[in-house]
mmCIF file of N, CA and C in Angstrom:
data_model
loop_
_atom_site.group_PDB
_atom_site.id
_atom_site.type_symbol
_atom_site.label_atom_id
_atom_site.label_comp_id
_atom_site.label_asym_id
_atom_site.label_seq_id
_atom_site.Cartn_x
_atom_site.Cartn_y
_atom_site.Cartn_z
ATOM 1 N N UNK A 778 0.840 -1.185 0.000
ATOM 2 C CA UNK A 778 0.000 0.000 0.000
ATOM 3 C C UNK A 778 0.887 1.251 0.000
ATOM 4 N N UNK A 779 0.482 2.200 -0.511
ATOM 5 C CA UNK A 779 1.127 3.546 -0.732
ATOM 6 C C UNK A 779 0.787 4.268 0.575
ATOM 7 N N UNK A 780 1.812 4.910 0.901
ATOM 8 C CA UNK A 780 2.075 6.053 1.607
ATOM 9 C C UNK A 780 1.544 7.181 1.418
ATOM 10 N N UNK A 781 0.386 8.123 2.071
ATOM 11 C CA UNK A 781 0.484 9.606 1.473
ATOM 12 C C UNK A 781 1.527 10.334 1.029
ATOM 13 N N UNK A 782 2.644 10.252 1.417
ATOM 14 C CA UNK A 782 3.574 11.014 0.570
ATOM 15 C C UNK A 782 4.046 10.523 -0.659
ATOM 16 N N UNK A 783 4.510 9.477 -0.429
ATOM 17 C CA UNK A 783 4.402 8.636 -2.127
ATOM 18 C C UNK A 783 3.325 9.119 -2.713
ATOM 19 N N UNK A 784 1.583 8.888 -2.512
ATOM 20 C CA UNK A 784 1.069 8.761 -3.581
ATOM 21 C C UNK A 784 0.614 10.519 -3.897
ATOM 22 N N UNK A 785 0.796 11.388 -2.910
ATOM 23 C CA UNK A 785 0.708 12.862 -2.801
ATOM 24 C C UNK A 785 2.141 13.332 -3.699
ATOM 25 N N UNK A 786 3.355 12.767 -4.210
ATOM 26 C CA UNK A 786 4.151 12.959 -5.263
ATOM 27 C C UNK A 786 3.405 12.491 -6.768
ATOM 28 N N UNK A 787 3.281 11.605 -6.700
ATOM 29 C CA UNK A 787 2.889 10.838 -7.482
ATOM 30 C C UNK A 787 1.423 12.003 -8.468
ATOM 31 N N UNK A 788 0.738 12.084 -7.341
ATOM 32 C CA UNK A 788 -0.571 13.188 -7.747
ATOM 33 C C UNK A 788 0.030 14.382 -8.630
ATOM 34 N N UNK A 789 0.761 15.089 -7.295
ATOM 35 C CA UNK A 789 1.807 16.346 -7.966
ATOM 36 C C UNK A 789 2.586 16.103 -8.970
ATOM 37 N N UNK A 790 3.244 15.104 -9.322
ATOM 38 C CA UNK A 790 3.990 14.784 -10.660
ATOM 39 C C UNK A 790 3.036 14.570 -12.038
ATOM 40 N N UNK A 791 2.052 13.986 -11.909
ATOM 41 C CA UNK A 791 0.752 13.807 -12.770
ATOM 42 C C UNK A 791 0.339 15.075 -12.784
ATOM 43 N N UNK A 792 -0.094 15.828 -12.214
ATOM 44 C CA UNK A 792 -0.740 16.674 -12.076
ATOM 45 C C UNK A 792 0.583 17.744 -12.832
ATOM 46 N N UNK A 793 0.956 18.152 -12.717
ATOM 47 C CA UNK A 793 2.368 18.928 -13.187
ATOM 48 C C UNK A 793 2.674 18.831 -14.622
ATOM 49 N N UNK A 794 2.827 17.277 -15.345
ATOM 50 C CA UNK A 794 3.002 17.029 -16.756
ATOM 51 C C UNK A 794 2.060 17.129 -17.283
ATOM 52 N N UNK A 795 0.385 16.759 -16.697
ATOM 53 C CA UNK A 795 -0.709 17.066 -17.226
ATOM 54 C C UNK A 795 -0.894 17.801 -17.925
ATOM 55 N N UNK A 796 -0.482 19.230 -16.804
ATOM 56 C CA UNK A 796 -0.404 20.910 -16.992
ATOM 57 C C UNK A 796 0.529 21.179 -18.148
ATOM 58 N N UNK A 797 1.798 20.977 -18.017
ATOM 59 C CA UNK A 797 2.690 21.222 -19.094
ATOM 60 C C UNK A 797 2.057 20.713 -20.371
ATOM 61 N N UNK A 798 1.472 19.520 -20.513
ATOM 62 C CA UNK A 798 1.240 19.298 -21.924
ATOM 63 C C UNK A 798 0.163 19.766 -22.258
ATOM 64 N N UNK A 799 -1.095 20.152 -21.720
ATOM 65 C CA UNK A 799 -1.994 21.485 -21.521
ATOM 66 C C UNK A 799 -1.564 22.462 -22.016
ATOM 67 N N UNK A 800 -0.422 22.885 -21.351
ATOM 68 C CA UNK A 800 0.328 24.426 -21.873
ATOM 69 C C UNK A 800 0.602 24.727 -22.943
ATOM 70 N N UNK A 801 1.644 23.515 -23.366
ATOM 71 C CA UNK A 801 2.550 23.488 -24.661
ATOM 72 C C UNK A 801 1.252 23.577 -26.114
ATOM 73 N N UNK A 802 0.244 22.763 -25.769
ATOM 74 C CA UNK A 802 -0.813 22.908 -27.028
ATOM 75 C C UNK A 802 -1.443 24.251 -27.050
ATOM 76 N N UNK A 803 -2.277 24.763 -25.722
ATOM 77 C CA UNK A 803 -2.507 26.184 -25.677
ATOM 78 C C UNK A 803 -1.463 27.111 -26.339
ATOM 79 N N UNK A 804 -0.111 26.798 -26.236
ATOM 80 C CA UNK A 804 0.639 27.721 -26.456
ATOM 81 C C UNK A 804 1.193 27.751 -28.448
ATOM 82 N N UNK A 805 0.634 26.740 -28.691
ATOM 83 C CA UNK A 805 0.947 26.517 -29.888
ATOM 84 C C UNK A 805 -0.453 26.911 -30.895
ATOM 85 N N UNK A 806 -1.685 27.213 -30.354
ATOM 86 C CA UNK A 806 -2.958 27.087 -30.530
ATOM 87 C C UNK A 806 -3.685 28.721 -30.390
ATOM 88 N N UNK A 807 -2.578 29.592 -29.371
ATOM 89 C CA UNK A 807 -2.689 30.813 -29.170
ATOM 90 C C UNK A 807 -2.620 31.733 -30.456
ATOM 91 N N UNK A 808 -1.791 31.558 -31.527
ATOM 92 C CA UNK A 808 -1.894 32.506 -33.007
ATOM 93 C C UNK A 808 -2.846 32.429 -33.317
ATOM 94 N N UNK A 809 -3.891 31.076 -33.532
ATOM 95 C CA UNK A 809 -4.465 31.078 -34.165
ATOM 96 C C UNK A 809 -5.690 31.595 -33.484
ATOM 97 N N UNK A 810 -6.149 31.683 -32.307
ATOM 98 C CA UNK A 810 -7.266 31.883 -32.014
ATOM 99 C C UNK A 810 -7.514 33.697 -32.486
ATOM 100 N N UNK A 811 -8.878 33.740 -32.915
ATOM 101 C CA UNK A 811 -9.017 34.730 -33.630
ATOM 102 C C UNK A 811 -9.737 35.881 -32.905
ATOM 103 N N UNK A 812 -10.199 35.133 -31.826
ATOM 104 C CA UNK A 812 -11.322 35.851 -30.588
ATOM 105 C C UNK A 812 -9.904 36.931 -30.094
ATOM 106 N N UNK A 813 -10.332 37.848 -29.888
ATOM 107 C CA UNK A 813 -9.245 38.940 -28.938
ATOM 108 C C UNK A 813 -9.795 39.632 -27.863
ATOM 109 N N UNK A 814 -11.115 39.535 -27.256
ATOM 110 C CA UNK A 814 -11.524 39.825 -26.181
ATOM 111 C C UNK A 814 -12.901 39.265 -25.515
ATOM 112 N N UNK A 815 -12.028 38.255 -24.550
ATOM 113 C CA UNK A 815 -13.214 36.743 -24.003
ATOM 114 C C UNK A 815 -13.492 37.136 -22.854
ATOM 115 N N UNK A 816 -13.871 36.972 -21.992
ATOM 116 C CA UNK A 816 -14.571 36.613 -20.870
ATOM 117 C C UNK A 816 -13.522 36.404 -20.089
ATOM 118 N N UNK A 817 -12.440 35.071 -20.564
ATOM 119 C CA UNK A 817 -11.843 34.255 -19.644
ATOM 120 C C UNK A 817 -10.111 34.611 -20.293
ATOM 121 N N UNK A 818 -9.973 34.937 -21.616
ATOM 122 C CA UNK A 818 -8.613 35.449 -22.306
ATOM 123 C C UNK A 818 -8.627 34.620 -23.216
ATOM 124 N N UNK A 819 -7.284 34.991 -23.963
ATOM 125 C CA UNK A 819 -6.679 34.266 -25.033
ATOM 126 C C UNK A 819 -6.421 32.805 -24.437
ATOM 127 N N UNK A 820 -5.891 32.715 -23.580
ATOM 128 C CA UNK A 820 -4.479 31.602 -23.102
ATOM 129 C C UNK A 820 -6.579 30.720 -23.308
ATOM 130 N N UNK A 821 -7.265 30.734 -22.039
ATOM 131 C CA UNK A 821 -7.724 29.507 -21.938
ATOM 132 C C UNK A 821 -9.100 29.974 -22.971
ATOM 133 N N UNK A 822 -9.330 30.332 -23.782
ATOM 134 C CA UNK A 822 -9.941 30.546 -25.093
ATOM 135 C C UNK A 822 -9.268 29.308 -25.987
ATOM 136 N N UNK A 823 -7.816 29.346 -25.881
ATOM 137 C CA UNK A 823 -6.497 28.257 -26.797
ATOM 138 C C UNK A 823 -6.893 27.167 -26.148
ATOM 139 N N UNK A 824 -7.192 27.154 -25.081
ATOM 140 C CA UNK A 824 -7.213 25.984 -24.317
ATOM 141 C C UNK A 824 -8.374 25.165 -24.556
ATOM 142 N N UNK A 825 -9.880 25.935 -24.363
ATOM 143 C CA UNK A 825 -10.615 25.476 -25.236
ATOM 144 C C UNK A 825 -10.688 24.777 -26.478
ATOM 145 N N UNK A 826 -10.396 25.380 -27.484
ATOM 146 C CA UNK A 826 -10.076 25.215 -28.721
ATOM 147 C C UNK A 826 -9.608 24.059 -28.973
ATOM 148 N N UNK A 827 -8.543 23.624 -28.141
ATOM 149 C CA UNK A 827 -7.760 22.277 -28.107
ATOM 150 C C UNK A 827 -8.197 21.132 -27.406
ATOM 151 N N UNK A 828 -9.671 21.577 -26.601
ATOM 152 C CA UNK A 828 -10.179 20.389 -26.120
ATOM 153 C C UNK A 828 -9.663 20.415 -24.600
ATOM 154 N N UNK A 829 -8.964 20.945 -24.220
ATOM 155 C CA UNK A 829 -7.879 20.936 -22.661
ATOM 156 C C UNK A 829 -8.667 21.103 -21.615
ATOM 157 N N UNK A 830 -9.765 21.808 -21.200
ATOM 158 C CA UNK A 830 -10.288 22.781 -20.039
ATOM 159 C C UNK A 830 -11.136 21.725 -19.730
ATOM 160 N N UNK A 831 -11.258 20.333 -19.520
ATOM 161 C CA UNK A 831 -11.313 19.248 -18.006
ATOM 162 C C UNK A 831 -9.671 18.919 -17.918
ATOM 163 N N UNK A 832 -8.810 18.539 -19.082
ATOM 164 C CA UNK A 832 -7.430 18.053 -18.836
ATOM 165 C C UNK A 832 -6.947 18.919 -17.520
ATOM 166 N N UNK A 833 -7.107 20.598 -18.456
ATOM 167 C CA UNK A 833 -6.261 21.759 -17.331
ATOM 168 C C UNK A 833 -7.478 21.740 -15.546
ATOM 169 N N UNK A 834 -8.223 21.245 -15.427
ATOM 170 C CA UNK A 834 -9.085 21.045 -14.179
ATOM 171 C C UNK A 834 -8.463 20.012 -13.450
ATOM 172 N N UNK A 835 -8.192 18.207 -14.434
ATOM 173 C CA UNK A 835 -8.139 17.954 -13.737
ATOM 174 C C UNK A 835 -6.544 17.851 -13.304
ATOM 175 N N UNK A 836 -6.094 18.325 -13.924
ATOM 176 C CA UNK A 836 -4.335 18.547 -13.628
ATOM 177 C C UNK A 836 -4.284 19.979 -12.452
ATOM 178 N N UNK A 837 -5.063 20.318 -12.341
ATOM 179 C CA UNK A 837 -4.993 21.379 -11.126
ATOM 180 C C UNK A 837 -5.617 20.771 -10.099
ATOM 181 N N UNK A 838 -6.422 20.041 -9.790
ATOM 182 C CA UNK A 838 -6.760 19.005 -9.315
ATOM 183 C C UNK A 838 -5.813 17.872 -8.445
ATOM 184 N N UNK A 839 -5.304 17.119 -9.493
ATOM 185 C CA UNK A 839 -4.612 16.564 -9.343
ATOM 186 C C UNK A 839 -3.001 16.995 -8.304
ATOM 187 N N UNK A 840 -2.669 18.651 -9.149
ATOM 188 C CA UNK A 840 -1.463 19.051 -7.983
ATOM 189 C C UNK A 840 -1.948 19.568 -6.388
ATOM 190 N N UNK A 841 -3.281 19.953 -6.371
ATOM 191 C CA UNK A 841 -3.643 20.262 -5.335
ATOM 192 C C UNK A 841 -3.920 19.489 -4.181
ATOM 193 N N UNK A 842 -4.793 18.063 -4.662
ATOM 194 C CA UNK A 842 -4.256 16.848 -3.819
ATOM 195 C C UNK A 842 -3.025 16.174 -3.342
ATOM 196 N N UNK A 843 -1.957 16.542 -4.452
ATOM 197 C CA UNK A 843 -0.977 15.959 -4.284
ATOM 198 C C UNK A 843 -0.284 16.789 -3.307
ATOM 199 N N UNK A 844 -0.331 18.390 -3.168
ATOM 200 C CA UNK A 844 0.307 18.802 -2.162
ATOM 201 C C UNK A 844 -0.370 18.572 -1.024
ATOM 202 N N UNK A 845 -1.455 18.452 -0.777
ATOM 203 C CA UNK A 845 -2.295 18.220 0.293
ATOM 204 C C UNK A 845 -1.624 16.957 0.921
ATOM 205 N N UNK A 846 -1.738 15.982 0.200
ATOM 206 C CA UNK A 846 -1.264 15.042 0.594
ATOM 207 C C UNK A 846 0.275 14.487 1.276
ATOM 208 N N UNK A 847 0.900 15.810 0.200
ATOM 209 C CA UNK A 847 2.645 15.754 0.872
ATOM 210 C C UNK A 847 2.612 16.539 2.141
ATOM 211 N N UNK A 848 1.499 17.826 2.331
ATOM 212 C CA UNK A 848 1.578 18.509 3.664
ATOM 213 C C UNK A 848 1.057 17.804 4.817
ATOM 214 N N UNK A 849 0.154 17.045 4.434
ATOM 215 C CA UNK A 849 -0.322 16.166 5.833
ATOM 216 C C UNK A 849 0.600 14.791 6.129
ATOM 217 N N UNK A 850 1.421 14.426 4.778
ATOM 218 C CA UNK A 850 2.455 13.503 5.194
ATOM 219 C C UNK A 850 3.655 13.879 5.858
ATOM 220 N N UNK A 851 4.029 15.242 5.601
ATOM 221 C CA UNK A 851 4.750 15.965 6.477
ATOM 222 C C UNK A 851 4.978 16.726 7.774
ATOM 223 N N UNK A 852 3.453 17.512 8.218
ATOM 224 C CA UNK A 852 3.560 17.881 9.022
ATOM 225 C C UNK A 852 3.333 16.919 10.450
ATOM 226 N N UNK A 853 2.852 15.431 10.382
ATOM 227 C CA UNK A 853 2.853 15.058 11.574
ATOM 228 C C UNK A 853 5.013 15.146 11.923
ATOM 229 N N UNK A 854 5.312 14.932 11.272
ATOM 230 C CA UNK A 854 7.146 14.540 11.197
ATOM 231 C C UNK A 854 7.543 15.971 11.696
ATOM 232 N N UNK A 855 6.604 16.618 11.930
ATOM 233 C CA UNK A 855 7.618 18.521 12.247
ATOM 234 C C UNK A 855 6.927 18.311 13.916
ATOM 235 N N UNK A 856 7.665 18.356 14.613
ATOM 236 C CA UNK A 856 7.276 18.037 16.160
ATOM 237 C C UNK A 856 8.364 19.435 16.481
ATOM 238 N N UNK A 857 8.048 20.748 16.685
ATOM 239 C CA UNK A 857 8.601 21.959 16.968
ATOM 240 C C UNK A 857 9.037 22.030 18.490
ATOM 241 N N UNK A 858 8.424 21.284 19.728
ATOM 242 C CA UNK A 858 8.900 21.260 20.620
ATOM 243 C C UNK A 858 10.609 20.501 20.963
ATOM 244 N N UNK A 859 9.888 19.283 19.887
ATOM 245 C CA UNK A 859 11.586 18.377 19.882
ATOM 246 C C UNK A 859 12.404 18.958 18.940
ATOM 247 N N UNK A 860 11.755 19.571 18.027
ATOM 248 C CA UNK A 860 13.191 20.592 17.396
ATOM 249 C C UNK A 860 14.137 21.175 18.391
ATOM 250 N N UNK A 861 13.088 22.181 18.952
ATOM 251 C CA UNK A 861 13.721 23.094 19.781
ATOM 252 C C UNK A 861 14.774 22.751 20.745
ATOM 253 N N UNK A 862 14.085 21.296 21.518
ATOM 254 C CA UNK A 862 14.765 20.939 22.436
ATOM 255 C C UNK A 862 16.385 20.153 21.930
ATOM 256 N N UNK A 863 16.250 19.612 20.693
ATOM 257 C CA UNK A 863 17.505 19.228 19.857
ATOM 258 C C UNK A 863 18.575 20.241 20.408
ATOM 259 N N UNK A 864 17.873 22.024 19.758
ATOM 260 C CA UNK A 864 18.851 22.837 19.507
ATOM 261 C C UNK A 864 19.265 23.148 20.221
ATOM 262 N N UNK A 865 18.340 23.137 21.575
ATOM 263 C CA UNK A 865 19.221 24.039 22.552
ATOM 264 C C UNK A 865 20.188 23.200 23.006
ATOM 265 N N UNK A 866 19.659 21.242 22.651
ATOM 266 C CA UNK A 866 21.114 20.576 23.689
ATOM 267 C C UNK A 866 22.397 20.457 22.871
ATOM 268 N N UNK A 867 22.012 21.036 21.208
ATOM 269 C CA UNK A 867 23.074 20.986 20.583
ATOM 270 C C UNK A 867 23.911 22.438 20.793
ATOM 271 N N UNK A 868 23.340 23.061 20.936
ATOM 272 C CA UNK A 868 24.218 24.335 21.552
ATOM 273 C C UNK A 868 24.565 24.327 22.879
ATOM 274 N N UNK A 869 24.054 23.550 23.930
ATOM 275 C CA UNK A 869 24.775 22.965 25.101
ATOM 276 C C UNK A 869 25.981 21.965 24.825
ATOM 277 N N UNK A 870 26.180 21.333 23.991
ATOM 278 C CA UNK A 870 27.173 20.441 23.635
ATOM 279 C C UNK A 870 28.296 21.249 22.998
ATOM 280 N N UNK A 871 28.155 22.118 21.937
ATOM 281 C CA UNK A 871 28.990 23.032 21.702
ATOM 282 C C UNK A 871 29.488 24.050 22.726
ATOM 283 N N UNK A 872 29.202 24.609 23.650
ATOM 284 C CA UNK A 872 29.431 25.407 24.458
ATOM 285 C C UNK A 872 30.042 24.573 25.478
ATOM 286 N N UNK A 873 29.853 23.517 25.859
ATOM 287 C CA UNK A 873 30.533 22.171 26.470
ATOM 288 C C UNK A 873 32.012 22.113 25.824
ATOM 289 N N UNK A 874 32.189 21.635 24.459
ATOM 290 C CA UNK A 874 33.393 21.547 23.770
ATOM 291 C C UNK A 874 34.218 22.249 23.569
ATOM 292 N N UNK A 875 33.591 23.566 23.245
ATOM 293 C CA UNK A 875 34.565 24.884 22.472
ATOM 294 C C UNK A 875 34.406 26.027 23.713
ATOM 295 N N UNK A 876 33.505 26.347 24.393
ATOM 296 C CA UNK A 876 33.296 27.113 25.301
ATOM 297 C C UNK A 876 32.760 28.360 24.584
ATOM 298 N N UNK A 877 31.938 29.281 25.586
ATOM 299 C CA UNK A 877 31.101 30.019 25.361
ATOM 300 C C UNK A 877 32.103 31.730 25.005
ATOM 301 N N UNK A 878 33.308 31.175 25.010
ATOM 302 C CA UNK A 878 34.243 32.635 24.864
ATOM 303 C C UNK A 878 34.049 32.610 23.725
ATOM 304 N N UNK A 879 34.012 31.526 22.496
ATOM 305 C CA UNK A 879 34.381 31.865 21.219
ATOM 306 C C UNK A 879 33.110 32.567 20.613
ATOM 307 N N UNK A 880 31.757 32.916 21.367
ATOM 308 C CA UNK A 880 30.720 33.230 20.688
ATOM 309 C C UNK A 880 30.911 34.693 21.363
ATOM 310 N N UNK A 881 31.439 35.339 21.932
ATOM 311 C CA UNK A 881 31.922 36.463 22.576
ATOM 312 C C UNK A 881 32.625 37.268 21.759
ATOM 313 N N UNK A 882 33.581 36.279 21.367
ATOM 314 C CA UNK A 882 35.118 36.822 20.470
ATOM 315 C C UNK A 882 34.551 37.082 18.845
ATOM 316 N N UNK A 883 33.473 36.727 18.746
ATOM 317 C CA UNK A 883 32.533 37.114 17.093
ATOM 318 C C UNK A 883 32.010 38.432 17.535
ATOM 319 N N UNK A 884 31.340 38.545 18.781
ATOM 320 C CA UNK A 884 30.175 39.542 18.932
ATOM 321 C C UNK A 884 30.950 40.907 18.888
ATOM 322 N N UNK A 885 32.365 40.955 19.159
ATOM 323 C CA UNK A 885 33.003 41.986 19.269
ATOM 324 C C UNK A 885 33.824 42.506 18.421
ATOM 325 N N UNK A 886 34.170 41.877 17.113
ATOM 326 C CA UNK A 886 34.504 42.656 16.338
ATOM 327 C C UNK A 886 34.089 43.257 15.319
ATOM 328 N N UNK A 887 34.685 43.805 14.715
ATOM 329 C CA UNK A 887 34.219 45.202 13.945
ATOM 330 C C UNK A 887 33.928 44.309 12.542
ATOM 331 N N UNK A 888 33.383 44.967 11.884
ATOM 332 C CA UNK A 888 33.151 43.819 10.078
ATOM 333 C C UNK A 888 33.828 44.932 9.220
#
């Protein structure tokens, strides 16, 4: 079974080339359209034209789940209290080793 973050890449990567190959036809499809003032523009007027506007939905679609999916696979893994507490014992360990003069001997000179 897939992982939300696996399959939340997976979405976003689909979703991403979808778009690009969406683009590349709009963008090739844009001279010709003859309309010059739509509702919605040129670009997705081209897009129309080419058949694209569920492709370009569901490829926006598609990246929007997929980040969804990488942010909720990520944020349980961000625990900000145990960050914190990392840093401060890693700057207790340094100040242990090297001592707290050498962060003194920065603060005081001139640049």
């Amino acid at each position: 079974m897939l992982n939300s973050r696996r399959l939340g890449a997976i979405f976003l990567f689909a979703g991403i080339v979808l778009y690009g190959i969406i683009h590349i036809a709009a963008v090739i499809q844009i001279p010709l359209v003859t309309v010059w003032s739509t509702r919605w523009g040129r670009y997705l007027e081209a897009v129309s034209e080419t058949g694209g506007l569920i492709g370009l939905v569901v490829a926006i679609l598609l990246f929007t789940v997929g980040m969804v999916l990488l942010l909720i696979g990520l944020i349980p893994g961000m625990n900000m209290g145990k960050t914190i507490q990392e840093i401060r014992e890693r700057d207790r360990e340094f100040d242990e080793q090297y001592g707290s003069n050498i962060r003194s001997s920065y603060d005081g000179q001139d640049r």
